[in-house]
Amino acid sequence: MSPWWQDRTPQEVARIAAAGGVAVLPLAAIEQHGEHLPLSTDLDIALGLLAAALPQLRPELPICVLPALAVGLSLEHSAFAGTLSLSPETALAVVSELGERVAAAGFKRLVLFNSHGGNKAVVDLAALKLRAAHRMLVVRANYFRFTPPVDVLPVDELRHGLHGGALETAMMLHLAPTKVRVERIADFDSLGRRMAAAGTLLGAEGEAGFAWMAQDLNPCGATGNACLASAGMGARLVTHYAQQLARLLQETYDFDLSCLRDEIA
């Protein structure tokens, strides 16, 4: 049977929740990724990783995947045409209120599966709000925080190829090759890489990061060496991250909810 929430009936959703099921909310973005990748990049990657992860789950694992929240918090990309963004307040309200409806359906396990870095703060806040209000296990899952595969990409690229670099370009070459404008793939150097090379503690990300707009890091809006990407690399990355996502979903189902307490000692 389909794992998608919208394909179920009310009683089917209730039965999955009663069986200790896992609800998954995919969080993405519709935003610029340079001129070589489509606005749908984060959404395509989120759905592609889910499609690769779900068949790896134990057949008896009860799961419901909610419709993807395609538009997220993308203020850092708002200078570029085509980017859609909710305000921080609206984004937090939307995720929190969807979580409220998941709790109302009887679920105690919710995975917020995020494929866009700009959504991180929203995910963190919404997860804590839902935990406090409903004693739910709310998992904050960002694929870009999973341990990367060994020897697929240089460490420097993993650190500084934040947006439209080799990692995202490779996965798009595998998942949606017809959407990639291969003639526009390039090496998009970034302010963050140059600052790191100069040995500064301050940087775009890391130990002491500053709030940045995409054009601060590179005027074209992308950062990282997309020239390193290939469809084969993308297949390896998708396989790796999908395996970790499947493992996380199974561990969420196995988690002992008695560890979540309403009272303190």
PDB file of C-alpha atoms in Angstrom, residues 29 57 166:
ATOM      1  CA  ALA A  29      12.427  24.849  -0.883  1.00  0.00           C
ATOM      2  CA  LEU A  57      12.324  -0.324   5.528  1.00  0.00           C
ATOM      3  CA  ALA A 166      29.207  19.224  -6.558  1.00  0.00           C
TER       4      ALA A 166
END
